[in-house]
PDB file of C-alpha atoms in Angstrom:
ATOM      1  CA  MET A   1      27.707 -10.921   1.903  1.00 47.00           C
ATOM      2  CA  ALA A   2      26.161  -7.645   0.839  1.00 61.00           C
ATOM      3  CA  GLU A   3      27.925  -4.409   1.625  1.00 72.00           C
ATOM      4  CA  ALA A   4      26.516  -2.242   4.419  1.00 82.00           C
ATOM      5  CA  MET A   5      24.190   0.503   3.304  1.00 86.00           C
ATOM      6  CA  PRO A   6      24.642   4.098   4.505  1.00 92.00           C
ATOM      7  CA  ARG A   7      22.657   5.247   7.528  1.00 94.00           C
ATOM      8  CA  GLU A   8      20.556   7.549   5.319  1.00 96.00           C
ATOM      9  CA  PHE A   9      19.301   4.474   3.438  1.00 93.00           C
ATOM     10  CA  TYR A  10      17.746   3.092   6.616  1.00 94.00           C
ATOM     11  CA  GLN A  11      16.467   6.477   7.827  1.00 97.00           C
ATOM     12  CA  ILE A  12      14.586   7.216   4.613  1.00 96.00           C
ATOM     13  CA  LEU A  13      13.348   3.641   4.269  1.00 94.00           C
ATOM     14  CA  HIS A  14      12.083   3.575   7.868  1.00 97.00           C
ATOM     15  CA  GLU A  15      10.199   6.863   7.452  1.00 98.00           C
ATOM     16  CA  LEU A  16       8.808   5.693   4.117  1.00 96.00           C
ATOM     17  CA  GLN A  17       7.530   2.485   5.713  1.00 96.00           C
ATOM     18  CA  ALA A  18       5.890   4.450   8.546  1.00 98.00           C
ATOM     19  CA  VAL A  19       4.249   6.893   6.134  1.00 98.00           C
ATOM     20  CA  ASP A  20       3.110   4.013   3.921  1.00 96.00           C
ATOM     21  CA  PHE A  21       1.484   2.384   6.958  1.00 98.00           C
ATOM     22  CA  VAL A  22      -0.421   5.617   7.692  1.00 98.00           C
ATOM     23  CA  VAL A  23      -1.537   5.894   4.059  1.00 96.00           C
ATOM     24  CA  ASN A  24      -2.797   2.299   4.046  1.00 97.00           C
ATOM     25  CA  ASP A  25      -4.604   2.818   7.355  1.00 98.00           C
ATOM     26  CA  LEU A  26      -6.268   5.978   6.049  1.00 96.00           C
ATOM     27  CA  VAL A  27      -7.368   4.120   2.899  1.00 96.00           C
ATOM     28  CA  LEU A  28      -9.142   1.559   5.071  1.00 96.00           C
ATOM     29  CA  TYR A  29     -10.733   4.285   7.182  1.00 96.00           C
ATOM     30  CA  LEU A  30     -11.855   6.273   4.143  1.00 96.00           C
ATOM     31  CA  ASP A  31     -13.430   3.137   2.670  1.00 94.00           C
ATOM     32  CA  THR A  32     -15.931   3.264   5.539  1.00 95.00           C
ATOM     33  CA  HIS A  33     -15.969   7.045   6.128  1.00 95.00           C
ATOM     34  CA  PRO A  34     -15.730   8.585   2.633  1.00 92.00           C
ATOM     35  CA  GLU A  35     -17.189  11.933   3.733  1.00 94.00           C
ATOM     36  CA  ASP A  36     -14.575  12.597   6.447  1.00 95.00           C
ATOM     37  CA  GLN A  37     -12.787  15.650   5.064  1.00 96.00           C
ATOM     38  CA  GLN A  38     -10.163  15.697   7.813  1.00 97.00           C
ATOM     39  CA  ALA A  39      -9.180  12.105   7.030  1.00 96.00           C
ATOM     40  CA  LEU A  40      -9.111  12.893   3.319  1.00 96.00           C
ATOM     41  CA  SER A  41      -6.863  15.869   3.987  1.00 96.00           C
ATOM     42  CA  GLN A  42      -4.537  13.691   6.068  1.00 97.00           C
ATOM     43  CA  PHE A  43      -4.516  11.061   3.330  1.00 96.00           C
ATOM     44  CA  ASN A  44      -3.495  13.661   0.743  1.00 96.00           C
ATOM     45  CA  GLN A  45      -0.797  15.043   3.043  1.00 97.00           C
ATOM     46  CA  PHE A  46       0.726  11.634   3.763  1.00 97.00           C
ATOM     47  CA  GLN A  47       0.402  10.523   0.141  1.00 96.00           C
ATOM     48  CA  ARG A  48       2.456  13.555  -0.938  1.00 96.00           C
ATOM     49  CA  ARG A  49       5.048  12.804   1.758  1.00 98.00           C
ATOM     50  CA  LYS A  50       5.205   9.175   0.617  1.00 96.00           C
ATOM     51  CA  GLN A  51       5.810  10.270  -2.971  1.00 94.00           C
ATOM     52  CA  THR A  52       8.528  12.717  -1.883  1.00 96.00           C
ATOM     53  CA  LEU A  53      10.287  10.088   0.233  1.00 96.00           C
ATOM     54  CA  ALA A  54      10.070   7.491  -2.543  1.00 92.00           C
ATOM     55  CA  GLN A  55      11.579   9.921  -5.037  1.00 92.00           C
ATOM     56  CA  GLN A  56      14.322  10.854  -2.573  1.00 95.00           C
ATOM     57  CA  PHE A  57      15.094   7.205  -1.858  1.00 92.00           C
ATOM     58  CA  GLU A  58      15.108   6.195  -5.519  1.00 88.00           C
ATOM     59  CA  ALA A  59      17.322   9.120  -6.497  1.00 90.00           C
ATOM     60  CA  SER A  60      19.904   8.070  -3.912  1.00 90.00           C
ATOM     61  CA  PHE A  61      19.626   4.289  -3.696  1.00 86.00           C
ATOM     62  CA  GLY A  62      17.714   2.881  -6.644  1.00 82.00           C
ATOM     63  CA  ILE A  63      14.257   1.643  -7.457  1.00 81.00           C
ATOM     64  CA  LEU A  64      11.951   0.667  -4.590  1.00 82.00           C
ATOM     65  CA  SER A  65       9.497  -1.463  -6.551  1.00 74.00           C
ATOM     66  CA  GLY A  66       8.939  -2.919  -9.965  1.00 66.00           C
ATOM     67  CA  SER A  67       6.888   0.139 -10.840  1.00 61.00           C
ATOM     68  CA  GLY A  68       9.485   2.560  -9.494  1.00 56.00           C
ATOM     69  CA  ALA A  69       9.918   6.040 -10.854  1.00 52.00           C
ATOM     70  CA  HIS A  70      13.346   5.412 -12.347  1.00 51.00           C
ATOM     71  CA  HIS A  71      12.355   3.087 -15.171  1.00 50.00           C
ATOM     72  CA  THR A  72      13.419   5.077 -18.178  1.00 55.00           C
ATOM     73  CA  GLY A  73      12.519   2.652 -20.908  1.00 56.00           C
ATOM     74  CA  GLN A  74      16.206   2.475 -21.859  1.00 58.00           C
ATOM     75  CA  ARG A  75      16.929  -0.523 -19.661  1.00 58.00           C
ATOM     76  CA  TRP A  76      15.355  -2.544 -16.864  1.00 57.00           C
ATOM     77  CA  ALA A  77      17.160  -1.545 -13.643  1.00 62.00           C
ATOM     78  CA  TRP A  78      14.834  -3.056 -11.037  1.00 60.00           C
ATOM     79  CA  THR A  79      17.233  -5.876 -10.177  1.00 65.00           C
ATOM     80  CA  GLU A  80      20.250  -3.605  -9.687  1.00 69.00           C
ATOM     81  CA  SER A  81      19.210  -2.330  -6.229  1.00 71.00           C
ATOM     82  CA  PRO A  82      19.849  -4.447  -3.138  1.00 71.00           C
ATOM     83  CA  TRP A  83      17.048  -6.867  -2.324  1.00 67.00           C
ATOM     84  CA  PRO A  84      15.317  -6.384   1.054  1.00 65.00           C
ATOM     85  CA  TRP A  85      17.142  -9.339   2.603  1.00 69.00           C
ATOM     86  CA  GLN A  86      20.488  -7.916   1.494  1.00 74.00           C
ATOM     87  CA  VAL A  87      20.327  -4.741   3.590  1.00 68.00           C
TER      88      VAL A  87
END
């Protein structure tokens, strides 16, 4: 059985998932409304927040995806973080 993760793990991950949902929704909207400057501004805002949260999560808990920011080229660490079904 996997060890329990700290509460911060779930808080950051939950916010990251919510922000990612907004980003994906805005991508779909912008595909059909490319001239909507307010939507583009919101997309940029949420994209920056997503990047910040991902960096914060990866700095504390490990790589989020196979293309995570913490691949250094020195070693492949993707498999060292808990898998989604382990948390």
